[in-house]
CSV table of C-alpha atoms in Angstrom, one decimal:
chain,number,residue,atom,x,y,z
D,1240,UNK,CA,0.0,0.0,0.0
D,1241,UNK,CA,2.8,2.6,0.1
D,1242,UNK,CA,2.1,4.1,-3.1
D,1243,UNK,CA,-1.5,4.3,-3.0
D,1244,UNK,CA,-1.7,7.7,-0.9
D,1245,UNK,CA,1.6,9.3,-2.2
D,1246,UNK,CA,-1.3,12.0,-4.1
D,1247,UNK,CA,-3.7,12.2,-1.8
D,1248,UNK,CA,-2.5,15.0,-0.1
D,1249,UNK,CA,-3.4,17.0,-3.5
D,1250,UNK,CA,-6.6,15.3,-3.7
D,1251,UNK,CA,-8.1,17.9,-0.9
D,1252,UNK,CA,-6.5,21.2,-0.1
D,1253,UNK,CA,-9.3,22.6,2.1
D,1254,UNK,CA,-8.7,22.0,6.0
D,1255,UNK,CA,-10.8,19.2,7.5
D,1256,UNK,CA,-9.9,19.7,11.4
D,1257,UNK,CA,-12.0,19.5,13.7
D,1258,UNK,CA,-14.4,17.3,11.1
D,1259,UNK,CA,-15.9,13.9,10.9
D,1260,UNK,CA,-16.1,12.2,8.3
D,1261,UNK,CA,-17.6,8.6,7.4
D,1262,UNK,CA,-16.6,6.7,3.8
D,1263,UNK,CA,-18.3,3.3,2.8
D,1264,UNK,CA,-16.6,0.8,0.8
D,1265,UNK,CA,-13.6,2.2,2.5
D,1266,UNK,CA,-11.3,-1.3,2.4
D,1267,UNK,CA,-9.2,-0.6,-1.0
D,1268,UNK,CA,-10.0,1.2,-3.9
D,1269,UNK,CA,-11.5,4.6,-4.4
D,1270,UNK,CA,-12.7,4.6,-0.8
D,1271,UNK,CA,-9.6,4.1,0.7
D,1272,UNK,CA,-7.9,6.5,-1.5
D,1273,UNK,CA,-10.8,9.2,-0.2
D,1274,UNK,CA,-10.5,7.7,3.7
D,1275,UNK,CA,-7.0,8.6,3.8
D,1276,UNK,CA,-7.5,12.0,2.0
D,1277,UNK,CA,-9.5,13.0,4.5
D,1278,UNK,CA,-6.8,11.9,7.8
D,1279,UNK,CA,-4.6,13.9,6.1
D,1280,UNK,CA,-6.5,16.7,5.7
D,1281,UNK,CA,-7.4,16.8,8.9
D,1282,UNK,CA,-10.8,14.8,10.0
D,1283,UNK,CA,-11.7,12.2,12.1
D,1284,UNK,CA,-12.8,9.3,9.3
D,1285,UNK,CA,-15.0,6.5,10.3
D,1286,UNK,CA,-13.7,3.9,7.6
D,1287,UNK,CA,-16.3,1.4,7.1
D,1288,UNK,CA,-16.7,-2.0,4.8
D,1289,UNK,CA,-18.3,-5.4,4.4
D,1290,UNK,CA,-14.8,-7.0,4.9
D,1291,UNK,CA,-13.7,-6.5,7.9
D,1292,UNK,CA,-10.3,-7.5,7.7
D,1293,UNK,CA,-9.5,-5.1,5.3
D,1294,UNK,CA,-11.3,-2.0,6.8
D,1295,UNK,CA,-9.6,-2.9,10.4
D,1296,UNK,CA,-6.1,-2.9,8.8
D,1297,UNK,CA,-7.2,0.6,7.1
D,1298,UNK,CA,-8.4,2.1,10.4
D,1299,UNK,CA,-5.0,0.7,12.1
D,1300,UNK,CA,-2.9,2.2,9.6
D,1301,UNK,CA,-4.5,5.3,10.2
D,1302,UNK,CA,-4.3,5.5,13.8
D,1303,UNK,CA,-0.2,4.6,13.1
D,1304,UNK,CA,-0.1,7.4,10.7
D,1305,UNK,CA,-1.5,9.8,13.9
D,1306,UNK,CA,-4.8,10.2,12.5
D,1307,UNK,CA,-7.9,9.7,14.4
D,1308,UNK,CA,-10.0,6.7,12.6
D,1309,UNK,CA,-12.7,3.8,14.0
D,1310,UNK,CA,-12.8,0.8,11.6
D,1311,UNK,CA,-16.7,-0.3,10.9
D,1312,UNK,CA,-18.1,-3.6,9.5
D,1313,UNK,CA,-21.0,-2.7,7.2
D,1314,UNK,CA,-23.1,-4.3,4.9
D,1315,UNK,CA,-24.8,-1.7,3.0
D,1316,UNK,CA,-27.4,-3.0,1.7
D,1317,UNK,CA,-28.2,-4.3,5.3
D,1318,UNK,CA,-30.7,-0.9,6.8
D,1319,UNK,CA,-30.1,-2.0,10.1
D,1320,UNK,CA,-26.0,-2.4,9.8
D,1321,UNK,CA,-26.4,1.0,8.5
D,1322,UNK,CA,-28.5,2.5,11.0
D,1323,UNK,CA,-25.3,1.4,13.5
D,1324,UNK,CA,-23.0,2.7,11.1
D,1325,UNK,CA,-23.9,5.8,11.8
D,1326,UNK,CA,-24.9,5.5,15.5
D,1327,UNK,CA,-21.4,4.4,15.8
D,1328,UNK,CA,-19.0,7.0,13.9
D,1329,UNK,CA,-21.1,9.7,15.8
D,1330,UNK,CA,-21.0,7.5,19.1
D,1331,UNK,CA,-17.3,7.6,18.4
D,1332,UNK,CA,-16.2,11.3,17.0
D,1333,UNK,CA,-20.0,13.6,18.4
D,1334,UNK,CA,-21.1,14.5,15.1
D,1335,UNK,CA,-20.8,13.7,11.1
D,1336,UNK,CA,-19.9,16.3,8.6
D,1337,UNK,CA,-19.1,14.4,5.5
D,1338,UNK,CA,-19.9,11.1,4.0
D,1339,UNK,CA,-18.8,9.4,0.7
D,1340,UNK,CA,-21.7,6.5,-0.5
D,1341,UNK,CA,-18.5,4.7,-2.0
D,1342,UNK,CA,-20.0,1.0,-1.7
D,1343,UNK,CA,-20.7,-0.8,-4.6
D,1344,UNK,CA,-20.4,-4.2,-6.5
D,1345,UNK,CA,-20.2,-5.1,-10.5
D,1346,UNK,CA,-21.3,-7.9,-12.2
D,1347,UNK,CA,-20.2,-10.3,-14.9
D,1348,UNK,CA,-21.3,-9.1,-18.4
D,1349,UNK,CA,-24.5,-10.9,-19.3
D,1350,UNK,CA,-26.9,-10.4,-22.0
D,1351,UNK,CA,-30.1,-8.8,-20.6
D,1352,UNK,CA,-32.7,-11.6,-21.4
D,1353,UNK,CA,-30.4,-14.2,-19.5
D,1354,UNK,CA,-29.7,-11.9,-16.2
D,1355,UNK,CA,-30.7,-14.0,-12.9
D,1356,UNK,CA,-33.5,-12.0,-11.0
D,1357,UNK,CA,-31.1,-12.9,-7.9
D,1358,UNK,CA,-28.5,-11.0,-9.4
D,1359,UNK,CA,-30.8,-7.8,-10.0
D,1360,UNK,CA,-31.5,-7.9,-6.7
D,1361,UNK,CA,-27.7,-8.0,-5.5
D,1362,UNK,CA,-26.6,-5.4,-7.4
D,1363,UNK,CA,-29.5,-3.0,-6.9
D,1364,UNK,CA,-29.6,-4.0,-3.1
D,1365,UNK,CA,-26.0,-2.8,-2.7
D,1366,UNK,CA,-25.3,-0.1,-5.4
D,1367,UNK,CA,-28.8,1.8,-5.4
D,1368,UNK,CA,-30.7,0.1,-1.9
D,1369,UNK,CA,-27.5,0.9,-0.5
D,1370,UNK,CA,-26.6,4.4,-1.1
D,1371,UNK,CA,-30.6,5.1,-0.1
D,1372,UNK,CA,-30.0,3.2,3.2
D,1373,UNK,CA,-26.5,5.3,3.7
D,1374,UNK,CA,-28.2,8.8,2.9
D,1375,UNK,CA,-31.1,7.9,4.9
D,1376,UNK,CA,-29.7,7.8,8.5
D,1377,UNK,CA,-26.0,10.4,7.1
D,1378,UNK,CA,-29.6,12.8,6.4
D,1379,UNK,CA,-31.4,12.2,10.0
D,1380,UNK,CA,-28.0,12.9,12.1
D,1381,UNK,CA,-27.1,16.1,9.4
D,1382,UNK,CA,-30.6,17.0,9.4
D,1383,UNK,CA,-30.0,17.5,13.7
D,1384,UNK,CA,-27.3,19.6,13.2
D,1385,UNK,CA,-28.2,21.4,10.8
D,1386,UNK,CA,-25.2,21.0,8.4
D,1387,UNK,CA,-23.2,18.6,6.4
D,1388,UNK,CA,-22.0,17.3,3.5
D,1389,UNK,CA,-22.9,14.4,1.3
D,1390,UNK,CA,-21.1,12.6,-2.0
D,1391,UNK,CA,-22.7,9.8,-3.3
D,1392,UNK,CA,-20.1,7.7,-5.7
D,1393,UNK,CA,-22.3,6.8,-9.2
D,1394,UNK,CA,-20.2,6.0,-12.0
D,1395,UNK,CA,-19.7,7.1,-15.7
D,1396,UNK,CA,-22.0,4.4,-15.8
D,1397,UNK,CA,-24.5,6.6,-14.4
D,1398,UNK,CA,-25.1,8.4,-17.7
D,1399,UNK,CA,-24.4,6.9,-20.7
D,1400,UNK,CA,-25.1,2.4,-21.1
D,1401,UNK,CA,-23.3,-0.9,-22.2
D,1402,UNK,CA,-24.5,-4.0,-23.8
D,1403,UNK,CA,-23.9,-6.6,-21.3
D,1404,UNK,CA,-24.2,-4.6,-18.1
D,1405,UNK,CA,-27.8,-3.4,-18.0
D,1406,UNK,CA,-28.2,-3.9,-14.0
D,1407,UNK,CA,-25.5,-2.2,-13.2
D,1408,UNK,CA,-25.6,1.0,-15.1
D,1409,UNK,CA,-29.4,1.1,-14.0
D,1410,UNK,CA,-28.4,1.0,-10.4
D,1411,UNK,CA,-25.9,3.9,-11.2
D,1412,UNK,CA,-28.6,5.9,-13.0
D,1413,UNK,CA,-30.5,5.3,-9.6
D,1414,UNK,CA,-27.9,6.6,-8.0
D,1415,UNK,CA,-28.0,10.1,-10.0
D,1416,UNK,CA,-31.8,10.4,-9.4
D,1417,UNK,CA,-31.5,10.2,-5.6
D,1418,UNK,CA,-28.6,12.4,-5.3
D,1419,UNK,CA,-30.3,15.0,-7.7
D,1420,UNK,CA,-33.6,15.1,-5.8
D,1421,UNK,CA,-32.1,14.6,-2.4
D,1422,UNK,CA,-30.4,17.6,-3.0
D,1423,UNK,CA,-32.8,20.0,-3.8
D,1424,UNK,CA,-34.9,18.3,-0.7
D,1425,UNK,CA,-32.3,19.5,1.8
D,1426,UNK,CA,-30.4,22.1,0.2
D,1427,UNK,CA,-31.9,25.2,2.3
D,1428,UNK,CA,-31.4,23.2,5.1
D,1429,UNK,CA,-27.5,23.0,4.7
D,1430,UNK,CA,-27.0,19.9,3.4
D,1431,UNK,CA,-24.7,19.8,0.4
D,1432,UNK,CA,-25.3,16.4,-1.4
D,1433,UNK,CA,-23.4,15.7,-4.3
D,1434,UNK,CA,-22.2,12.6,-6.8
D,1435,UNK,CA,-18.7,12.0,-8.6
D,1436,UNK,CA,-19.1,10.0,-11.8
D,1437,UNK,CA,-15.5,7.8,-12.3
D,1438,UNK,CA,-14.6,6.1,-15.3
D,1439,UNK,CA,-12.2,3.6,-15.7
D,1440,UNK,CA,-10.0,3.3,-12.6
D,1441,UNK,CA,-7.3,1.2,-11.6
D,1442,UNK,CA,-9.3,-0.4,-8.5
D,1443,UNK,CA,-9.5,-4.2,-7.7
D,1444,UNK,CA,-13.4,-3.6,-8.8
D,1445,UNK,CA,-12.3,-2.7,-12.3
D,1446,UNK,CA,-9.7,-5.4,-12.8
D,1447,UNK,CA,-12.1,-8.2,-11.6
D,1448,UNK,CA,-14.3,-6.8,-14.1
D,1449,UNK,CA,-11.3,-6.8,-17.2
D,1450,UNK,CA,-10.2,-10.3,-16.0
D,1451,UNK,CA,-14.3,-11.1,-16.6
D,1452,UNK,CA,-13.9,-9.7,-20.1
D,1453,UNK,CA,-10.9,-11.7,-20.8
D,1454,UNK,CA,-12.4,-14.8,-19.7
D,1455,UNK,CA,-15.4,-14.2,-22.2
């Protein structure tokens, strides 16, 4: 992992002391990138992930590094989970400020007509039912204070489509359509709420899905 933060400290110039801050899908990847961003900018960062392992090692690095961090098992897609989630980070740091809705799976490339219903419902359950649940209990503690800051993490997949991956760029467009109308929801209440739009990045997501597409 030693290069993976080298440019991270350019990745945020504003000051995040004295903030808290909570990233999903924080074990490698993107969200890892962002959970480190944030330490070094300053904020306390509840680093959260369905494997455990791997968000625990984060959250100890961290804490090594000098930064103030809390490692959190979460399954998305799981309301209750979530609902501790955030319970917890503000148990932990007295508030939340930011969040980054980074969680988020990608399937095999399947032709629509031959797509499991199971595998509609994983997807959608983690990349769309997930960012709702997220939002839904970041909104209820930021809507208390009266303040915060949410980014929900769609994908260029989000606005345009691909033969073979229907589900998943459907979920993504979901993704869009809650962030747009949550935002104008909570907007005069001082809720900033947001969503990036990656392309192709070098994340163990994306090369699972190449290695899928050099299979087929």
């Amino acid at each position: 992992m030693g290069q993976a933060h080298d440019n991270t400290s350019h990745i945020m110039n504003s000051s995040f002391e004295n903030k808290v801050a909570l990233v999903t899908g924080a074990g490698s990847g993107i969200g890892l990138t962002t959970a480190r961003a944030f330490a070094e900018a300053g904020a306390a960062v509840a680093v959260a992930d369905v494997h455990e392992n791997a968000v625990r090692s984060a959250a100890e690095q961290l804490v090594a590094a000098g930064h103030q961090a809390i490692a959190v098992r979460c399954n998305v897609a799981d309301e209750a989970e979530v609902a501790a989630m955030v319970e917890q980070t503000v148990a932990a740091f007295g508030r939340l400020d930011a969040a980054f809705n980074n969680a988020g799976v990608i399937t095999p490339a399947v032709e629509m007509a031959d797509v499991s219903g199971e595998e509609f419902e994983r997807v959608n359950a983690i990349n769309l039912r997930g960012v709702w649940n997220c939002m839904k209990y970041e909104l209820r503690q930021m809507r208390e204070q009266g303040s915060g800051t949410i980014v929900n993490n769609s994908s260029i997949a989000g606005l345009i489509g691909i033969p073979g991956r229907a589900i998943y760029h459907a979920s993504k467009h979901g993704v869009i359509g809650l962030t747009k109308s949550a935002a104008l929801e909570y907007a005069s209440r001082g809720i900033r709420i947001n969503a990036v739009c990656p392309g192709t990045i070098d994340t163990p997501m994306v090369a699972d899905m190449v290695a899928w597409k050099s299979v087929r």
